[in-house]
Amino acid sequence: DTEVTQTPKHLVMGMTNKKSLKCEQHMGHRAMYWYKQKAKKPPELMFVYSYEKLSINESVPSRFSPECPNSSLLNLHLHALQPEDSALYLCASARLAGVSEQYFGPGTRLTVT
Amino acid sequence: AQSVTQLDSHVSVSEGTPVLLRCNYSSSYSPSLFWYVQHPNKGLQLLLKYTSAATLVKGINGFEAEFKKSETSFHLTKPSAHMSDAAEYFCVVSLTSGTYKYIFGTGTRLKVLA
C-alpha cells in the first residue's frame, strides 16, 4: 500500500485564523515533505523531515509552522496567512530522504480570504 | 547544477494514437529520474522511475521511458492514448548524491482528443 492521506481536502480560512493541515502515512517511511503548488506550476518544496527531525526549511515564512509528532504523522500549522498563500498543499513521504522515490498525498486545497 | 527541461508545455493526441512527452535533464552526477502524473485537483502519482538499472523502464498504465545518457533524455511514451491519460505530467530528477530535493520540470499538459 503506497497511500499518503491528507486532511482536510478543502480549507477556507481568514487572515486572522489559525488552522492545521494533517498528513499521515503507514508505510514505515522515515522522510516526509510539505510542498506548495500554485495553479499550472510544479510543486515547490517547503519542508523536509528526516527521522522526525526538520532537515530542510526552504526559507518559508514563519506563518507556516511544521510539526512531526511521530514517524507516521506530519502537520502544517497555519497562522495569519495572506491571500497569496492560497494553493494546493501536498504532503509526500519516502522510505529515506534523498535516495527513495516520493509518494504524494491528494493534497489540501487552501483558500485564504 | 542539475535541471530538468520538459520540451513541450502542451501535447494533443487522438485517442488510440501514440504518446510522446519529452524530457531532458542536466546533472553532474548519475541521476535518478521519475515521471509523475497529476490529474486535476489531485496529488501526484508515480508513473515510473529510473535508478541506474535497465535503461528502458516500464511503468503503470502502459507507460514506459528510455534513459539515454548520450542525449541526456528521459522521454515518456505510450503506444496508445486513452481518454483517462489526459492530465499534467512532470519529469523529475533527484541526485543520488544525497540531496533531499526533487528538481521538477515545468510540466506537460496532455490532451486526448476523442
mmCIF file of C-alpha atoms in Angstrom:
data_model
loop_
_atom_site.group_PDB
_atom_site.id
_atom_site.type_symbol
_atom_site.label_atom_id
_atom_site.label_comp_id
_atom_site.label_asym_id
_atom_site.label_seq_id
_atom_site.Cartn_x
_atom_site.Cartn_y
_atom_site.Cartn_z
ATOM 1 C CA ASP A 1 0.000 0.000 0.000
ATOM 2 C CA THR A 2 1.515 3.328 -1.073
ATOM 3 C CA GLU A 3 -1.063 5.650 0.413
ATOM 4 C CA VAL A 4 -0.492 9.047 1.916
ATOM 5 C CA THR A 5 -3.621 10.637 3.351
ATOM 6 C CA GLN A 6 -4.252 14.333 3.918
ATOM 7 C CA THR A 7 -6.980 16.156 5.793
ATOM 8 C CA PRO A 8 -8.918 18.262 5.220
ATOM 9 C CA LYS A 9 -9.449 18.106 1.457
ATOM 10 C CA HIS A 10 -10.533 21.744 1.353
ATOM 11 C CA LEU A 11 -9.954 24.592 3.795
ATOM 12 C CA VAL A 12 -11.139 28.185 3.720
ATOM 13 C CA MET A 13 -9.668 30.472 6.340
ATOM 14 C CA GLY A 14 -9.482 34.133 7.128
ATOM 15 C CA MET A 15 -6.235 36.005 7.539
ATOM 16 C CA THR A 16 -6.545 36.015 11.344
ATOM 17 C CA ASN A 17 -7.420 32.345 11.719
ATOM 18 C CA LYS A 18 -5.244 29.508 12.991
ATOM 19 C CA LYS A 19 -5.673 26.143 11.319
ATOM 20 C CA SER A 20 -3.686 22.960 10.735
ATOM 21 C CA LEU A 21 -3.175 20.555 7.857
ATOM 22 C CA LYS A 22 -2.590 16.905 8.606
ATOM 23 C CA CYS A 23 -0.712 14.227 6.703
ATOM 24 C CA GLU A 24 -0.400 10.546 7.564
ATOM 25 C CA GLN A 25 1.394 7.512 6.142
ATOM 26 C CA HIS A 26 1.705 3.955 7.399
ATOM 27 C CA MET A 27 4.367 2.682 5.034
ATOM 28 C CA GLY A 28 7.213 2.953 7.540
ATOM 29 C CA HIS A 29 8.724 5.835 5.595
ATOM 30 C CA ARG A 30 11.223 7.990 7.508
ATOM 31 C CA ALA A 31 11.152 11.062 5.267
ATOM 32 C CA MET A 32 8.172 13.391 4.933
ATOM 33 C CA TYR A 33 7.735 16.526 2.872
ATOM 34 C CA TRP A 34 5.467 19.547 2.512
ATOM 35 C CA TYR A 35 5.028 21.172 -0.894
ATOM 36 C CA LYS A 36 3.041 24.168 -2.093
ATOM 37 C CA GLN A 37 1.597 24.101 -5.596
ATOM 38 C CA LYS A 38 0.094 27.074 -7.384
ATOM 39 C CA ALA A 39 -2.113 26.620 -10.432
ATOM 40 C CA LYS A 40 -0.336 25.433 -13.592
ATOM 41 C CA LYS A 41 3.019 25.223 -11.774
ATOM 42 C CA PRO A 42 5.107 22.341 -10.425
ATOM 43 C CA PRO A 43 5.187 21.762 -6.665
ATOM 44 C CA GLU A 44 7.592 23.897 -4.625
ATOM 45 C CA LEU A 45 9.345 22.294 -1.675
ATOM 46 C CA MET A 46 8.637 23.869 1.710
ATOM 47 C CA PHE A 47 9.949 21.494 4.384
ATOM 48 C CA VAL A 48 11.636 18.110 4.700
ATOM 49 C CA TYR A 49 11.631 15.904 7.791
ATOM 50 C CA SER A 50 14.032 13.007 8.096
ATOM 51 C CA TYR A 51 13.653 10.668 11.081
ATOM 52 C CA GLU A 52 11.211 13.150 12.607
ATOM 53 C CA LYS A 53 13.756 15.963 12.547
ATOM 54 C CA LEU A 54 13.450 19.039 10.354
ATOM 55 C CA SER A 55 16.151 18.744 7.701
ATOM 56 C CA ILE A 56 15.224 21.416 5.210
ATOM 57 C CA ASN A 57 13.286 24.662 5.513
ATOM 58 C CA GLU A 58 13.184 26.372 2.139
ATOM 59 C CA SER A 59 13.052 29.877 3.650
ATOM 60 C CA VAL A 60 9.349 29.533 4.282
ATOM 61 C CA PRO A 61 7.670 32.421 6.172
ATOM 62 C CA SER A 62 7.107 31.797 9.863
ATOM 63 C CA ARG A 63 3.338 31.897 9.421
ATOM 64 C CA PHE A 64 3.811 28.267 8.286
ATOM 65 C CA SER A 65 4.959 26.016 11.121
ATOM 66 C CA PRO A 66 5.628 22.317 10.500
ATOM 67 C CA GLU A 67 5.496 19.611 13.126
ATOM 68 C CA CYS A 68 6.345 15.907 13.001
ATOM 69 C CA PRO A 69 4.934 14.304 16.192
ATOM 70 C CA ASN A 70 5.914 10.772 15.142
ATOM 71 C CA SER A 71 7.180 8.850 12.139
ATOM 72 C CA SER A 72 3.697 8.477 10.630
ATOM 73 C CA LEU A 73 2.297 11.944 11.102
ATOM 74 C CA LEU A 74 3.136 15.379 9.714
ATOM 75 C CA ASN A 75 1.296 18.599 10.480
ATOM 76 C CA LEU A 76 1.450 22.070 9.000
ATOM 77 C CA HIS A 77 0.209 24.798 11.331
ATOM 78 C CA LEU A 78 -1.082 27.931 9.669
ATOM 79 C CA HIS A 79 -1.434 31.364 11.239
ATOM 80 C CA ALA A 80 -2.014 34.852 9.857
ATOM 81 C CA LEU A 81 -1.856 33.733 6.254
ATOM 82 C CA GLN A 82 -2.089 36.030 3.257
ATOM 83 C CA PRO A 83 -4.342 35.611 0.197
ATOM 84 C CA GLU A 84 -1.270 34.734 -1.904
ATOM 85 C CA ASP A 85 -0.841 31.640 0.282
ATOM 86 C CA SER A 86 -3.914 30.146 -1.356
ATOM 87 C CA ALA A 87 -2.717 26.997 -3.122
ATOM 88 C CA LEU A 88 -2.771 23.214 -3.134
ATOM 89 C CA TYR A 89 -0.636 21.895 -0.268
ATOM 90 C CA LEU A 90 0.829 18.489 -0.915
ATOM 91 C CA CYS A 91 2.395 16.087 1.518
ATOM 92 C CA ALA A 92 4.779 13.348 0.388
ATOM 93 C CA SER A 93 6.730 10.569 2.028
ATOM 94 C CA ALA A 94 9.737 8.460 1.060
ATOM 95 C CA ARG A 95 11.433 5.433 2.560
ATOM 96 C CA LEU A 96 14.570 7.503 3.088
ATOM 97 C CA ALA A 97 15.278 11.131 2.263
ATOM 98 C CA GLY A 98 17.237 11.684 -0.909
ATOM 99 C CA VAL A 99 17.514 8.098 -2.094
ATOM 100 C CA SER A 100 13.928 6.867 -2.465
ATOM 101 C CA GLU A 101 11.027 7.901 -4.606
ATOM 102 C CA GLN A 102 8.393 10.115 -3.027
ATOM 103 C CA TYR A 103 4.733 9.205 -2.709
ATOM 104 C CA PHE A 104 2.290 12.085 -2.684
ATOM 105 C CA GLY A 105 -0.996 12.582 -0.927
ATOM 106 C CA PRO A 106 -4.071 14.044 -2.647
ATOM 107 C CA GLY A 107 -3.453 17.499 -1.227
ATOM 108 C CA THR A 108 -5.384 20.130 0.701
ATOM 109 C CA ARG A 109 -6.880 22.963 -1.335
ATOM 110 C CA LEU A 110 -6.395 26.074 0.816
ATOM 111 C CA THR A 111 -8.192 29.360 0.205
ATOM 112 C CA VAL A 112 -7.279 32.395 2.292
ATOM 113 C CA THR A 113 -9.896 35.137 2.328
ATOM 114 C CA ALA B 1 23.838 22.365 -11.316
ATOM 115 C CA GLN B 2 21.049 19.992 -12.081
ATOM 116 C CA SER B 3 17.967 20.903 -14.070
ATOM 117 C CA VAL B 4 15.094 19.390 -15.986
ATOM 118 C CA THR B 5 13.563 20.679 -19.206
ATOM 119 C CA GLN B 6 10.228 19.494 -20.499
ATOM 120 C CA LEU B 7 10.261 20.493 -24.105
ATOM 121 C CA ASP B 8 6.515 20.811 -24.648
ATOM 122 C CA SER B 9 4.114 22.640 -22.361
ATOM 123 C CA HIS B 10 1.101 21.156 -24.196
ATOM 124 C CA VAL B 11 0.689 17.975 -26.247
ATOM 125 C CA SER B 12 -2.512 16.907 -28.015
ATOM 126 C CA VAL B 13 -3.073 13.402 -29.371
ATOM 127 C CA SER B 14 -6.058 11.477 -30.643
ATOM 128 C CA GLU B 15 -7.334 8.549 -28.631
ATOM 129 C CA GLY B 16 -5.612 5.348 -29.725
ATOM 130 C CA THR B 17 -2.511 7.098 -31.120
ATOM 131 C CA PRO B 18 0.981 7.084 -29.538
ATOM 132 C CA VAL B 19 2.034 9.500 -26.837
ATOM 133 C CA LEU B 20 5.495 11.099 -26.593
ATOM 134 C CA LEU B 21 6.343 13.517 -23.778
ATOM 135 C CA ARG B 22 9.874 14.827 -23.941
ATOM 136 C CA CYS B 23 12.250 15.453 -21.048
ATOM 137 C CA ASN B 24 15.922 16.458 -20.997
ATOM 138 C CA TYR B 25 17.986 16.692 -17.858
ATOM 139 C CA SER B 26 21.261 18.202 -16.785
ATOM 140 C CA SER B 27 23.204 16.611 -13.963
ATOM 141 C CA SER B 28 26.812 16.362 -12.866
ATOM 142 C CA TYR B 29 26.138 13.066 -11.151
ATOM 143 C CA SER B 30 24.320 9.883 -12.043
ATOM 144 C CA PRO B 31 20.708 10.905 -11.578
ATOM 145 C CA SER B 32 17.551 9.183 -10.516
ATOM 146 C CA LEU B 33 14.731 10.186 -12.847
ATOM 147 C CA PHE B 34 10.992 9.951 -12.408
ATOM 148 C CA TRP B 35 7.775 10.669 -14.239
ATOM 149 C CA TYR B 36 4.695 11.690 -12.254
ATOM 150 C CA VAL B 37 1.148 12.302 -13.431
ATOM 151 C CA GLN B 38 -1.296 14.738 -11.860
ATOM 152 C CA HIS B 39 -4.986 14.753 -12.672
ATOM 153 C CA PRO B 40 -6.896 17.998 -11.957
ATOM 154 C CA ASN B 41 -7.058 18.857 -8.263
ATOM 155 C CA LYS B 42 -5.306 15.618 -7.331
ATOM 156 C CA GLY B 43 -1.927 14.671 -5.925
ATOM 157 C CA LEU B 44 0.996 13.390 -7.971
ATOM 158 C CA GLN B 45 1.104 9.708 -8.865
ATOM 159 C CA LEU B 46 4.401 7.981 -9.625
ATOM 160 C CA LEU B 47 4.349 6.529 -13.145
ATOM 161 C CA LEU B 48 7.864 5.134 -13.281
ATOM 162 C CA LYS B 49 11.424 5.621 -12.101
ATOM 163 C CA TYR B 50 14.955 5.165 -13.429
ATOM 164 C CA THR B 51 17.689 4.425 -10.887
ATOM 165 C CA SER B 52 20.647 3.202 -13.000
ATOM 166 C CA ALA B 53 19.388 -0.314 -13.645
ATOM 167 C CA ALA B 54 17.737 -1.052 -17.031
ATOM 168 C CA THR B 55 17.658 1.932 -19.365
ATOM 169 C CA LEU B 56 14.156 1.055 -20.601
ATOM 170 C CA VAL B 57 11.767 1.472 -17.714
ATOM 171 C CA LYS B 58 8.216 0.193 -17.688
ATOM 172 C CA GLY B 59 5.645 1.921 -15.534
ATOM 173 C CA ILE B 60 1.983 1.778 -14.732
ATOM 174 C CA ASN B 61 -0.909 2.188 -17.167
ATOM 175 C CA GLY B 62 1.177 1.160 -20.195
ATOM 176 C CA PHE B 63 3.719 3.986 -19.941
ATOM 177 C CA GLU B 64 7.424 3.492 -20.417
ATOM 178 C CA ALA B 65 10.514 5.682 -20.648
ATOM 179 C CA GLU B 66 14.020 5.241 -22.007
ATOM 180 C CA PHE B 67 17.080 6.709 -20.331
ATOM 181 C CA LYS B 68 19.606 7.892 -22.943
ATOM 182 C CA LYS B 69 22.752 9.173 -21.290
ATOM 183 C CA SER B 70 24.329 10.352 -24.540
ATOM 184 C CA GLU B 71 21.303 12.535 -25.244
ATOM 185 C CA THR B 72 20.591 13.357 -21.563
ATOM 186 C CA SER B 73 16.982 12.471 -22.255
ATOM 187 C CA PHE B 74 14.249 10.540 -20.473
ATOM 188 C CA HIS B 75 11.233 10.688 -22.767
ATOM 189 C CA LEU B 76 7.893 9.182 -21.741
ATOM 190 C CA THR B 77 5.926 7.103 -24.244
ATOM 191 C CA LYS B 78 2.728 5.102 -24.507
ATOM 192 C CA PRO B 79 1.685 3.135 -27.598
ATOM 193 C CA SER B 80 -2.000 4.040 -27.480
ATOM 194 C CA ALA B 81 -3.533 7.007 -25.664
ATOM 195 C CA HIS B 82 -6.687 6.658 -23.617
ATOM 196 C CA MET B 83 -9.042 9.439 -22.628
ATOM 197 C CA SER B 84 -8.120 8.861 -18.985
ATOM 198 C CA ASP B 85 -4.481 9.782 -19.774
ATOM 199 C CA ALA B 86 -5.420 13.454 -20.084
ATOM 200 C CA ALA B 87 -3.512 15.113 -17.244
ATOM 201 C CA GLU B 88 -0.376 17.078 -16.307
ATOM 202 C CA TYR B 89 2.892 15.157 -16.459
ATOM 203 C CA PHE B 90 6.044 16.109 -14.554
ATOM 204 C CA CYS B 91 9.566 14.893 -15.229
ATOM 205 C CA VAL B 92 11.677 14.935 -12.065
ATOM 206 C CA VAL B 93 15.382 14.480 -11.328
ATOM 207 C CA SER B 94 16.832 13.561 -7.965
ATOM 208 C CA LEU B 95 20.554 13.277 -7.403
ATOM 209 C CA THR B 96 21.848 10.081 -5.873
ATOM 210 C CA SER B 97 24.495 12.062 -4.016
ATOM 211 C CA GLY B 98 22.216 12.531 -1.044
ATOM 212 C CA THR B 99 20.339 15.742 -1.684
ATOM 213 C CA TYR B 100 16.837 15.699 -0.357
ATOM 214 C CA LYS B 101 15.360 17.669 -3.217
ATOM 215 C CA TYR B 102 13.381 16.814 -6.273
ATOM 216 C CA ILE B 103 14.003 19.063 -9.275
ATOM 217 C CA PHE B 104 10.730 19.345 -11.193
ATOM 218 C CA GLY B 105 10.245 20.115 -14.838
ATOM 219 C CA THR B 106 7.646 22.740 -15.670
ATOM 220 C CA GLY B 107 5.125 20.108 -16.717
ATOM 221 C CA THR B 108 3.429 18.972 -19.912
ATOM 222 C CA ARG B 109 -0.337 19.110 -20.262
ATOM 223 C CA LEU B 110 -1.560 16.113 -22.265
ATOM 224 C CA LYS B 111 -4.858 16.486 -24.059
ATOM 225 C CA VAL B 112 -6.514 13.392 -25.580
ATOM 226 C CA LEU B 113 -8.998 14.008 -28.364
ATOM 227 C CA ALA B 114 -11.905 11.659 -28.996
#
